[in-house]
Coordinates of C-alpha atoms in Angstrom, one line a residue:
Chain A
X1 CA -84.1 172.4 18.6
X2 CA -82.8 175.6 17.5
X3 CA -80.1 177.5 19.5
X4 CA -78.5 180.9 19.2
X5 CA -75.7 181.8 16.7
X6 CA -72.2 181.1 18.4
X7 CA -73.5 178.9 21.1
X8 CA -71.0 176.0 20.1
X9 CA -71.9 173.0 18.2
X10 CA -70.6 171.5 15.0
X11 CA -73.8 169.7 13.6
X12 CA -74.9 167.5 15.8
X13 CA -71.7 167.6 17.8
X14 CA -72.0 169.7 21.2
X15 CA -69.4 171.1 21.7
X16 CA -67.5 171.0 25.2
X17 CA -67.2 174.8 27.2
X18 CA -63.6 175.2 26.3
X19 CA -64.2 173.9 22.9
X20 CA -66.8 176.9 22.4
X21 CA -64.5 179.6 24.1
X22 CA -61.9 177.9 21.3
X23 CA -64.0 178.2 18.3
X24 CA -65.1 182.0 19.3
X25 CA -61.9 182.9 19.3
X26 CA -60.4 181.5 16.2
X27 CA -63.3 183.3 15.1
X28 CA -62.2 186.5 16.7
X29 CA -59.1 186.3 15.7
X30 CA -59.8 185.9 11.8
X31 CA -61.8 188.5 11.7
X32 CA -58.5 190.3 13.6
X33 CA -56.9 188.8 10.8
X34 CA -59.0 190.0 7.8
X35 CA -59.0 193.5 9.0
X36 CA -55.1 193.5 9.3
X37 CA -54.8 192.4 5.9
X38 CA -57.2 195.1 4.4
X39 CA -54.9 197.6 6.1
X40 CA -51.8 195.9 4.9
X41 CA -53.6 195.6 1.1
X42 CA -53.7 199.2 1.8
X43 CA -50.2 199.7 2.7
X44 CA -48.3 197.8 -0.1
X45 CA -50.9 198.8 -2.7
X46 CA -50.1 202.7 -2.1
X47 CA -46.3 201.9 -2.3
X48 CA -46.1 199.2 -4.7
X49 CA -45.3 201.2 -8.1
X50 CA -43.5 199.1 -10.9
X51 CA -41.6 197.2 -8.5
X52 CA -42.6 193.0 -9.5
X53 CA -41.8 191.6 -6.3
X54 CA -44.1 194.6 -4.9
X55 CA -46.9 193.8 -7.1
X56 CA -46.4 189.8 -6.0
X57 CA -46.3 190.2 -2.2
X58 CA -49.5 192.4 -2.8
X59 CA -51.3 190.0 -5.1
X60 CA -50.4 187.5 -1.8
X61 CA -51.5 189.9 1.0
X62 CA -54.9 189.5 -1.1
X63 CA -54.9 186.1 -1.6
X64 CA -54.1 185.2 2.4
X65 CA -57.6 187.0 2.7
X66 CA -59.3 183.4 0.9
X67 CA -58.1 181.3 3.7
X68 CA -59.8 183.4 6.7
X69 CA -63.2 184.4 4.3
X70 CA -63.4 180.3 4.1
X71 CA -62.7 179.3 7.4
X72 CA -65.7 182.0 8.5
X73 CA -67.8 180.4 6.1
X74 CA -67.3 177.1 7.1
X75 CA -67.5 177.4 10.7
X76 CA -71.0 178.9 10.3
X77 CA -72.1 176.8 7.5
X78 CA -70.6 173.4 9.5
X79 CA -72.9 174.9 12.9
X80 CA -75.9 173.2 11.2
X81 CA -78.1 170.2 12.4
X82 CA -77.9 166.8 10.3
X83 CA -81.1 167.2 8.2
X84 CA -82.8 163.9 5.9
X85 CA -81.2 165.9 3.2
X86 CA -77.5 166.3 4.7
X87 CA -77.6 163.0 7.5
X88 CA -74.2 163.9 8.0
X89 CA -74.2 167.1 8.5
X90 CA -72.6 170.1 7.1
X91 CA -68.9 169.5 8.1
X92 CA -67.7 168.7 5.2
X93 CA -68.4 172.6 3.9
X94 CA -64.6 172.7 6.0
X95 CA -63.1 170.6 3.1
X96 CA -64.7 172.5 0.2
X97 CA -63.6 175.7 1.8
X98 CA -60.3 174.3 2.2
X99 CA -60.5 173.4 -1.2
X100 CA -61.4 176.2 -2.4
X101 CA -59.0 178.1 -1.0
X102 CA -55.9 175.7 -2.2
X103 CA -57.0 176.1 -5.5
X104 CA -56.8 179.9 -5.8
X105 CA -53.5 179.4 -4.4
X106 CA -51.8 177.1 -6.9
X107 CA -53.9 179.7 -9.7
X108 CA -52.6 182.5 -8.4
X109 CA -49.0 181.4 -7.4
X110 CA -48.3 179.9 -10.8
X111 CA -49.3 182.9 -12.9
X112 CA -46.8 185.2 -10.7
X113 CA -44.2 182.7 -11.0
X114 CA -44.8 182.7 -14.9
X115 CA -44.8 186.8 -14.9
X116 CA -41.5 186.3 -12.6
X117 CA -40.0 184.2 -15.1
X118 CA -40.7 186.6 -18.1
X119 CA -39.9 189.9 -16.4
X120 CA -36.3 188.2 -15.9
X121 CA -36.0 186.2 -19.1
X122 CA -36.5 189.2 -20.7
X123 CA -34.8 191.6 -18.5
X124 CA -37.3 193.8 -17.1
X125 CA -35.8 196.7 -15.8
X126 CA -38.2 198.3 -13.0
X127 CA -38.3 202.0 -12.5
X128 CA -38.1 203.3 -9.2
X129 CA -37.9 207.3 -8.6
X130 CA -38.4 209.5 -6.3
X131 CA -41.5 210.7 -3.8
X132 CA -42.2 214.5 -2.9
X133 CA -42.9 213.8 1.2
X134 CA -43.6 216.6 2.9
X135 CA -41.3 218.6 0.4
X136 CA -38.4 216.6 1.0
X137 CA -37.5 214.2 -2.4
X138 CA -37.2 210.3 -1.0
X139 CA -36.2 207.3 -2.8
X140 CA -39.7 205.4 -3.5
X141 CA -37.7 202.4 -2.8
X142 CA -37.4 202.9 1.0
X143 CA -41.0 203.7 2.1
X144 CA -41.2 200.6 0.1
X145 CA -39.2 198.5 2.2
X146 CA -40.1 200.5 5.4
X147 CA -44.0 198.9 4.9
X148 CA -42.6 195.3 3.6
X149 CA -41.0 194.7 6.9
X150 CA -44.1 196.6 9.0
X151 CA -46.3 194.5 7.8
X152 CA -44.2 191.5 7.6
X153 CA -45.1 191.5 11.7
X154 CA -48.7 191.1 12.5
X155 CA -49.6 187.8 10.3
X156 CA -46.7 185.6 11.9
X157 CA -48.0 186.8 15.5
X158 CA -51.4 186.2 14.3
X159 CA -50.4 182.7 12.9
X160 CA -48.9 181.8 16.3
X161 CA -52.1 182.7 17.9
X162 CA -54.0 180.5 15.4
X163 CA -52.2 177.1 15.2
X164 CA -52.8 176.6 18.4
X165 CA -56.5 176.9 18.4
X166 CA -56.2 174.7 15.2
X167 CA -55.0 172.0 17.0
X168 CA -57.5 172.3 19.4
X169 CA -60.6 172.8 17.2
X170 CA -59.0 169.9 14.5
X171 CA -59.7 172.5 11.8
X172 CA -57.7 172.1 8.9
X173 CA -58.4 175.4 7.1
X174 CA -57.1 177.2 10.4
X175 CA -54.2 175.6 10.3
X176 CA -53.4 176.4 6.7
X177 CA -54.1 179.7 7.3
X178 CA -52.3 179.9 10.3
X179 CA -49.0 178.2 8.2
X180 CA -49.4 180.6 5.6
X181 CA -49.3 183.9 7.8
X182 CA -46.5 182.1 9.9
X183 CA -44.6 182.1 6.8
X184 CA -45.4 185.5 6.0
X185 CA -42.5 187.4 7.2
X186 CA -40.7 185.8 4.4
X187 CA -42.3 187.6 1.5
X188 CA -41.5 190.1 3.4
X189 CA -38.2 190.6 3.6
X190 CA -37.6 188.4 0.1
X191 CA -39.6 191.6 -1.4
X192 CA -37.8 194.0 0.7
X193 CA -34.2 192.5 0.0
X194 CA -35.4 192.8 -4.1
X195 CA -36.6 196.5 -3.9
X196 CA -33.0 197.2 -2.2
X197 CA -31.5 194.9 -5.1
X198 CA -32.6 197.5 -7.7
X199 CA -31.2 199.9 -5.2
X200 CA -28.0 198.7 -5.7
X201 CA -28.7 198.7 -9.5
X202 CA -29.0 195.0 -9.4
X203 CA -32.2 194.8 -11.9
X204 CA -32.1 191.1 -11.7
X205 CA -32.9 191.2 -7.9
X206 CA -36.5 192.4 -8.3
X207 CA -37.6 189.5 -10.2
X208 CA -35.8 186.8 -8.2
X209 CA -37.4 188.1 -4.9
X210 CA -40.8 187.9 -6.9
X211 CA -40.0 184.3 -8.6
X212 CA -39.1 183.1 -4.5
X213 CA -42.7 184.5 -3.3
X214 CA -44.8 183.2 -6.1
X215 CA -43.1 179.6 -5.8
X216 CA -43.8 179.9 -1.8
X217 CA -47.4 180.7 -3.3
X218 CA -47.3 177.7 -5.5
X219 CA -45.6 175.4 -2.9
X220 CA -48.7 176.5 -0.3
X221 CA -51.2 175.4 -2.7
X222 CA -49.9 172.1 -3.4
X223 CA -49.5 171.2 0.2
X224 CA -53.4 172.7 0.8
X225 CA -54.6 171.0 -2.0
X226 CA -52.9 167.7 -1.3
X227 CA -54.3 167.7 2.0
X228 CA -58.0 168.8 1.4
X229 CA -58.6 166.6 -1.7
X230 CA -57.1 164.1 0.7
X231 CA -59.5 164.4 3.3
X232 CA -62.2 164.6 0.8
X233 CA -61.6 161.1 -0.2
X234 CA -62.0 159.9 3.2
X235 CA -58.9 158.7 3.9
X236 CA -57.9 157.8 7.5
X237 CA -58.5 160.1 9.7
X238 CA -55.1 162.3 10.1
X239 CA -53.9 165.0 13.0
X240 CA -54.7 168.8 12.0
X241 CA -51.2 169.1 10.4
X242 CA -51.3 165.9 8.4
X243 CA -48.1 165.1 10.3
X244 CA -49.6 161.2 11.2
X245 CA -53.1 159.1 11.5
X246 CA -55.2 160.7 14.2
X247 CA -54.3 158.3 17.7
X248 CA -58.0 158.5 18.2
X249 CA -57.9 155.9 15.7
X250 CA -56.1 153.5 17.8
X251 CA -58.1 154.3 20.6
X252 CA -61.4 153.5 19.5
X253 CA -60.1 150.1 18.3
X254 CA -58.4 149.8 22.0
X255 CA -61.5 150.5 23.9
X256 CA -64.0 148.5 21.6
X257 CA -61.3 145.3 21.6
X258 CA -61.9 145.7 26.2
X259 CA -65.5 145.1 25.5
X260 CA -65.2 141.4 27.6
X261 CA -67.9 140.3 24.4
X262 CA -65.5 141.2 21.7
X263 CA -63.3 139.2 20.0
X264 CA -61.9 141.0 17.4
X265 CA -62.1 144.7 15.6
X266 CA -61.9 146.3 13.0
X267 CA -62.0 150.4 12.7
X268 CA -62.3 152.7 10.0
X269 CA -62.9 156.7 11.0
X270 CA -62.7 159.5 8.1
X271 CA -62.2 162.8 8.9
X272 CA -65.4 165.1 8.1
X273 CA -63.9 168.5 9.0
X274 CA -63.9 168.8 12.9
X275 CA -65.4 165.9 13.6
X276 CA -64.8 162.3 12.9
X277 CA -67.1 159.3 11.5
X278 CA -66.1 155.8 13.3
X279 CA -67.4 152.9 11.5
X280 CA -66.4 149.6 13.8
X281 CA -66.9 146.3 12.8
X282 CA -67.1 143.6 15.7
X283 CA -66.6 139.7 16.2
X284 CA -67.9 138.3 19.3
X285 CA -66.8 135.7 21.6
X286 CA -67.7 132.5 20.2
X287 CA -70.4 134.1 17.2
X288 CA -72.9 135.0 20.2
X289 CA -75.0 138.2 19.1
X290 CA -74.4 140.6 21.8
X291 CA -77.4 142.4 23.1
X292 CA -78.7 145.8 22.6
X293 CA -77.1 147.0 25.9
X294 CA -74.0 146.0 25.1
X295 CA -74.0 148.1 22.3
X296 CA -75.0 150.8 23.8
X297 CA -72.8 150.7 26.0
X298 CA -69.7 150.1 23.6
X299 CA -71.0 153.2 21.3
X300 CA -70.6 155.3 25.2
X301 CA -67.6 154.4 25.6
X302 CA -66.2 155.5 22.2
X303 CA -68.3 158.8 22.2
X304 CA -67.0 159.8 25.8
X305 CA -63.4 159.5 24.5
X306 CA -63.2 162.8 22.5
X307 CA -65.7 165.1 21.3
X308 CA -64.7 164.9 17.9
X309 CA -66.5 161.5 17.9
X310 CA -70.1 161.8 18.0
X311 CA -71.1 160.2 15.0
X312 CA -70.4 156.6 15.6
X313 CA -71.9 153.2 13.9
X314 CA -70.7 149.6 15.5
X315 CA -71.9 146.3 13.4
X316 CA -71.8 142.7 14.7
X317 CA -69.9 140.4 12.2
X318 CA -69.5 136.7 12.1
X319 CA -65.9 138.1 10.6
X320 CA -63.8 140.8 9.4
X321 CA -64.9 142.7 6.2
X322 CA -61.2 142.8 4.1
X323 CA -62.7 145.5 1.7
X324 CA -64.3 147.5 4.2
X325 CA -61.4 147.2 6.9
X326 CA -58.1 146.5 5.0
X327 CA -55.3 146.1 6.8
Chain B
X1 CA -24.2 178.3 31.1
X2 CA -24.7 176.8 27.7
X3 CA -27.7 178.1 27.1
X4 CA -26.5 181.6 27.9
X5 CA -23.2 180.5 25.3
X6 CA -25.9 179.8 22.7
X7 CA -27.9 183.0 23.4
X8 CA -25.2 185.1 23.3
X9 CA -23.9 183.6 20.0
X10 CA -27.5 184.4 18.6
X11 CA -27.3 187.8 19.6
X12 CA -24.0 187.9 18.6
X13 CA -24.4 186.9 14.5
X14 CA -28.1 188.9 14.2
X15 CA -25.5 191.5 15.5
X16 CA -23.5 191.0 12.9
X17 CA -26.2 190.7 10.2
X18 CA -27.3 194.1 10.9
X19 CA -24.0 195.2 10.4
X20 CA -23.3 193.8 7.9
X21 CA -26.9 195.7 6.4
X22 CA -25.9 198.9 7.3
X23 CA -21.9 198.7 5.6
X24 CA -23.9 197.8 2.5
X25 CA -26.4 200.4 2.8
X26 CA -23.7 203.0 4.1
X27 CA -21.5 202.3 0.9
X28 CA -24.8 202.1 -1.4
X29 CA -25.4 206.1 0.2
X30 CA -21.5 207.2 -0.5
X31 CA -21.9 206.2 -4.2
X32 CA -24.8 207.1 -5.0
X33 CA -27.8 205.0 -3.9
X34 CA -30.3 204.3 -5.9
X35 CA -27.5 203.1 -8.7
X36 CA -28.0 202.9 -12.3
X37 CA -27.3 198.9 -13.8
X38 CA -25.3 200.8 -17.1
X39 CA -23.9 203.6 -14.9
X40 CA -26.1 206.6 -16.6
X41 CA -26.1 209.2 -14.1
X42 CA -22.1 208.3 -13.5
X43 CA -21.4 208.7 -17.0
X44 CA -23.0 212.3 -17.6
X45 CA -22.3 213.6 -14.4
X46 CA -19.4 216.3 -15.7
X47 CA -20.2 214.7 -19.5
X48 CA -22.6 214.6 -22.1
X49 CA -26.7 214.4 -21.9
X50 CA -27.9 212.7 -24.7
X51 CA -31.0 213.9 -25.2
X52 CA -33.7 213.0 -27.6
X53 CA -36.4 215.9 -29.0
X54 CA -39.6 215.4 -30.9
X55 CA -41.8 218.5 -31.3
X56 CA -44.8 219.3 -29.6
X57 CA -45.2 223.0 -29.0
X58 CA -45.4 224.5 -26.8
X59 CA -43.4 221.9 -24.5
X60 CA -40.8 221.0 -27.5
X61 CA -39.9 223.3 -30.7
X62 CA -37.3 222.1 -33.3
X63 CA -36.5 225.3 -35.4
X64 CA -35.1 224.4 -38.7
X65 CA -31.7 225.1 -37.6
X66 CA -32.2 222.1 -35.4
X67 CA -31.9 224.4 -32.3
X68 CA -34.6 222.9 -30.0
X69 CA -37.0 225.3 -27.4
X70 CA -39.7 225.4 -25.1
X71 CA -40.4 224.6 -21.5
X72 CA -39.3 221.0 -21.6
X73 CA -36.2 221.9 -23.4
X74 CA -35.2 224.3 -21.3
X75 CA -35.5 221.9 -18.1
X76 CA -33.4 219.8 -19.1
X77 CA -30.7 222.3 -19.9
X78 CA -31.4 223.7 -16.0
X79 CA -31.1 219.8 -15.0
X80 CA -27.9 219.4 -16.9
X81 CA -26.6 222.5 -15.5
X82 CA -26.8 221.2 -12.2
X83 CA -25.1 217.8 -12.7
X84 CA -22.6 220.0 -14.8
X85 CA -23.2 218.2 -17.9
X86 CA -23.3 219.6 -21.9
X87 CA -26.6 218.6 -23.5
X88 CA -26.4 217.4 -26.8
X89 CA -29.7 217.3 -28.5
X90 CA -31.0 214.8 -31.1
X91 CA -34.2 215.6 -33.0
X92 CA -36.4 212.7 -34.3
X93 CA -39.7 211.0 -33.9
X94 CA -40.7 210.3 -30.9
X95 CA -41.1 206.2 -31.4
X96 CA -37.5 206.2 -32.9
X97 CA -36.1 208.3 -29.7
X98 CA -37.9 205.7 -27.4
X99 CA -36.3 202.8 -29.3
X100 CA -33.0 204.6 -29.0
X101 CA -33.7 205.7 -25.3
X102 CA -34.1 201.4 -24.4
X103 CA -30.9 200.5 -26.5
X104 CA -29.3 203.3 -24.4
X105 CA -28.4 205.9 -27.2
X106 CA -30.1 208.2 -25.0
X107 CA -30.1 209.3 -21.8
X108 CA -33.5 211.3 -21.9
X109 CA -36.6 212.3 -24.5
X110 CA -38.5 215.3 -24.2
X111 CA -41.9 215.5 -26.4
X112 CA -44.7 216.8 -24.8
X113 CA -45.3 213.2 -23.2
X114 CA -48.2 212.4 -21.1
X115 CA -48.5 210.3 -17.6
X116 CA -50.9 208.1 -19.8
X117 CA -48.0 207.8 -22.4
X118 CA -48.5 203.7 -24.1
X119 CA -44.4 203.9 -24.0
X120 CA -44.5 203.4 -19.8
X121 CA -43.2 199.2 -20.8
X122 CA -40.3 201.2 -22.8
X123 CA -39.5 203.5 -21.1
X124 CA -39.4 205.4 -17.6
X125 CA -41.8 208.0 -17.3
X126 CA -40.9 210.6 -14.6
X127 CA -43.1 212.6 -11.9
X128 CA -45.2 214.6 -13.5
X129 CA -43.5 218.6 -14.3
X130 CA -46.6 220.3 -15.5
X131 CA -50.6 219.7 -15.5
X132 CA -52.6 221.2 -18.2
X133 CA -56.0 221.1 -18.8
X134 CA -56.7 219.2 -22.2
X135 CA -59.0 220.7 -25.0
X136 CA -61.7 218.1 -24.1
X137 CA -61.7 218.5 -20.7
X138 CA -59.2 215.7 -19.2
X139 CA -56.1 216.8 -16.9
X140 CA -53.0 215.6 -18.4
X141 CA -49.6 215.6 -16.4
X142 CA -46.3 216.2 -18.6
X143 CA -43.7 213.8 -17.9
X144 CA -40.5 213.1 -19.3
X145 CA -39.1 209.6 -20.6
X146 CA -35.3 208.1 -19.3
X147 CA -34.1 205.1 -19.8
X148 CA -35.2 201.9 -18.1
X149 CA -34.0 200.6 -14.9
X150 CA -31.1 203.3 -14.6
X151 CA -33.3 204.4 -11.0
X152 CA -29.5 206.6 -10.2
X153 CA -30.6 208.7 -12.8
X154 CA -34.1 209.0 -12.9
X155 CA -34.1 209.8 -9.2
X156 CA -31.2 212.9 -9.5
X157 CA -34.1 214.0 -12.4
X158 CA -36.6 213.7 -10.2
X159 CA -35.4 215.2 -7.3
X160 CA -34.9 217.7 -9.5
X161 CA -38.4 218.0 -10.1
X162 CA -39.3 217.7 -6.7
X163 CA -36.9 220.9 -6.0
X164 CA -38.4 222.3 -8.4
X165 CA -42.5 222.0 -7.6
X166 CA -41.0 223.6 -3.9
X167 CA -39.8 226.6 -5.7
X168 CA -35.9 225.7 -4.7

């Protein structure tokens, strides 16, 4: 069954009305997001002349385009049906993306941190003259800072906007994206401060406001890529910001332990991108097989507590597998 | 109550950071903002402009007397006259002047240089003060070189410049 683009599912996972209205407008708003940053690549690009820290918080306007271009892909590419080929699904597109995305970051950030380092090792000295506007001679330095702390604005409302709906839609490329533009405003003004540093013929200022935006770069990918390899290697199943293991956990091993047939349980859920896999593993009372119903009805009850869980596989065991449930 | 104390405390410091902005903008402004890190424009303000001249008629001429001419030459003897300073010339090749100009022996080299000039990592190319058609085709803009990093300077040049293109 095929439906229309944007009617919301992940996979095989329906997804609930508010979940939809969610996903269409994180969708929305990275597309919002994608065309603010083209105009903001404008902005800084036209002003950006030799200054370094310039030329850095430009390289990272560019670079904050990778998060939102991957998220877009995913979100489509994750929409697809479990197939013989992928009896998963595609969720796990949100991982690479994520990724993908983590890696440019800590590339990028650690060659501007090594250009930082030799422009002020070897004291780079930036020129910074003057602009004919309108007739009128200006400093190049203040329309320079005048579009640093314009533009610092727009991503850390944007990134407001968006955590939220990351929480919602358990999307961990969101979130980093959303992280990285709430953080934004502090390139800003770090490159704004240097630019007014060479104002005040500190020369030194320029390439310490550029070395403390490329190591925000650098810090941004390690996080990213600590957390996507992380999920990639299914380990347990955490809450969109990493912060703890995902309750859900807990609550699937709660509701499967109320089953009157079960004795004991034991859960393991990895974290596909969006949605969870729940393997559980259960004893029964006195090494009776339950029956078929009962089943059933166990794999209801952990399907109906969140719609992240969909994708759920319950075994009867005489006892506890240590390697496959360690505790 | 103590939420109003802690709001007005806020208000109170972000107050005083953009105060504390503007007194160091205001006293960048009475100086002279941008400033120069050696002090350049300071120095030949009422002084000396040491200025470096390699020929390329018809923008730079060295007669053999080593009394320089031509239209570069004679803007920055209209620039100096406006910062009230005495230009003393020194004739040379024009990759010796630039290695001079970044150990700060010079304040300035005229020589017929181009916006697409290699020496841009040596030295600070200005706005452009003429645009010439080349032989081959190509527009060139004529710039001059100062020294690195001394933005005080290069931006009383250039606003000099900018005057200039306005017909002032």
């Amino acid at each position: 069954m095929r439906r229309a683009p944007g009617a919301g599912r992940f996979g095989a996972t329906e997804l609930t009305e508010e979940q939809s209205g969610t996903l269409r407008r994180a969708v929305r708003l990275e597309w919002t997001t994608i065309g603010v940053l083209v105009l903001i690549i404008a902005a800084v690009g036209l002003v950006a002349g030799q200054s370094q820290a310039m030329r850095t918080a430009w390289v990272e306007d560019m670079l904050s385009l990778l998060p939102p271009i991957a998220f877009l892909v995913a979100a489509r590419i994750a929409r697809r049906s479990p197939t013989p080929r992928h009896p998963y699904g595609y969720h796990r597109a949100v991982g690479v993306g994520h990724l993908v995305a983590a890696v440019a970051l800590l590339g990028m950030g650690g060659s501007l941190v090594a250009d930082a380092g030799t422009a002020l090792l070897t004291g780079d000295r930036p020129p910074i003259g003057v602009l004919n506007v309108l007739g009128v001679p200006v400093w190049a330095g203040w329309p320079m800072v005048a579009v640093m702390v314009a533009t610092s604005i727009p991503p850390v409302i944007l990134g407001r906007m968006k955590i939220r709906l990351a929480e919602e839609l358990h999307d961990k490329v969101l979130f980093a994206d959303a992280a990285m533009n709430k953080a934004d405003w502090m390139t800003g003004l770090a490159t704004a401060a240097g630019v007014l540093g060479i104002g005040m013929g500190l020369w030194w200022a320029d390439a310490v406001a550029a070395l403390v935006v490329s190591t925000s770069i650098v810090a941004d990918g390690v996080t990213n890529l600590r957390g996507s390899v992380s999920d990639l290697v299914d380990s347990r199943a955490t809450t969109y910001d990493d912060a703890a293991p995902h309750p859900l956990i807990r609550e699937v091993e709660t509701v499967l332990r109320q089953q009157p047939w079960v004795l004991d349980v034991g859960v393991r859920v990895r974290d596909e991108g969006h949605v969870f896999h729940v393997e559980g593993f259960l004893v029964p009372v006195a090494g009776a097989m339950p029956t078929l119903e009962q089943l059933a009805a166990a794999r209801q009850r952990c399907t109906d507590l969140d719609w992240k869980i969909e994708d759920v596989v319950l075994a009867p065991v005489a006892e506890l597998p240590e390697d496959q449930v360690p505790c | 109550m103590l939420g109003e104390v802690v709001v007005s405390m806020r208000s109170c410091r972000r107050a005083l950071a953009v105060a504390a902005l503007l007194a160091v903008l205001g006293s960048g402004c009475a100086s002279g903002f941008p400033k120069d890190p050696e002090g350049t424009l300071d120095r030949v303000r009422g002084g000396e402009l040491r200025a470096g001249v390699s020929e390329s008629p018809p923008w730079t001429e060295v007669a053999d007397s080593g009394r320089p001419s031509g239209v570069e030459v004679e803007l920055v003897e209209e620039f100096a006259d406006r910062i009230d300073a005495e230009v003393v010339w020194y004739p040379g090749a024009e990759s010796h002047l630039i290695r001079s100009l970044e150990g700060g022996d010079l304040d300035v080299v005229v020589a017929g240089l181009t916006e697409t000039s290699p020496w841009a990592k040596h030295a600070a190319l200005t706005r452009p003060h003429t645009e010439i058609e080349t032989w081959d085709g190509r527009t060139e803009k004529l710039v001059l070189a100062t020294r690195l990093g001394e933005n005080g300077f290069l931006a009383e040049l250039e606003t000099f410049l900018v005057e200039r293109e306005e017909g002032r």
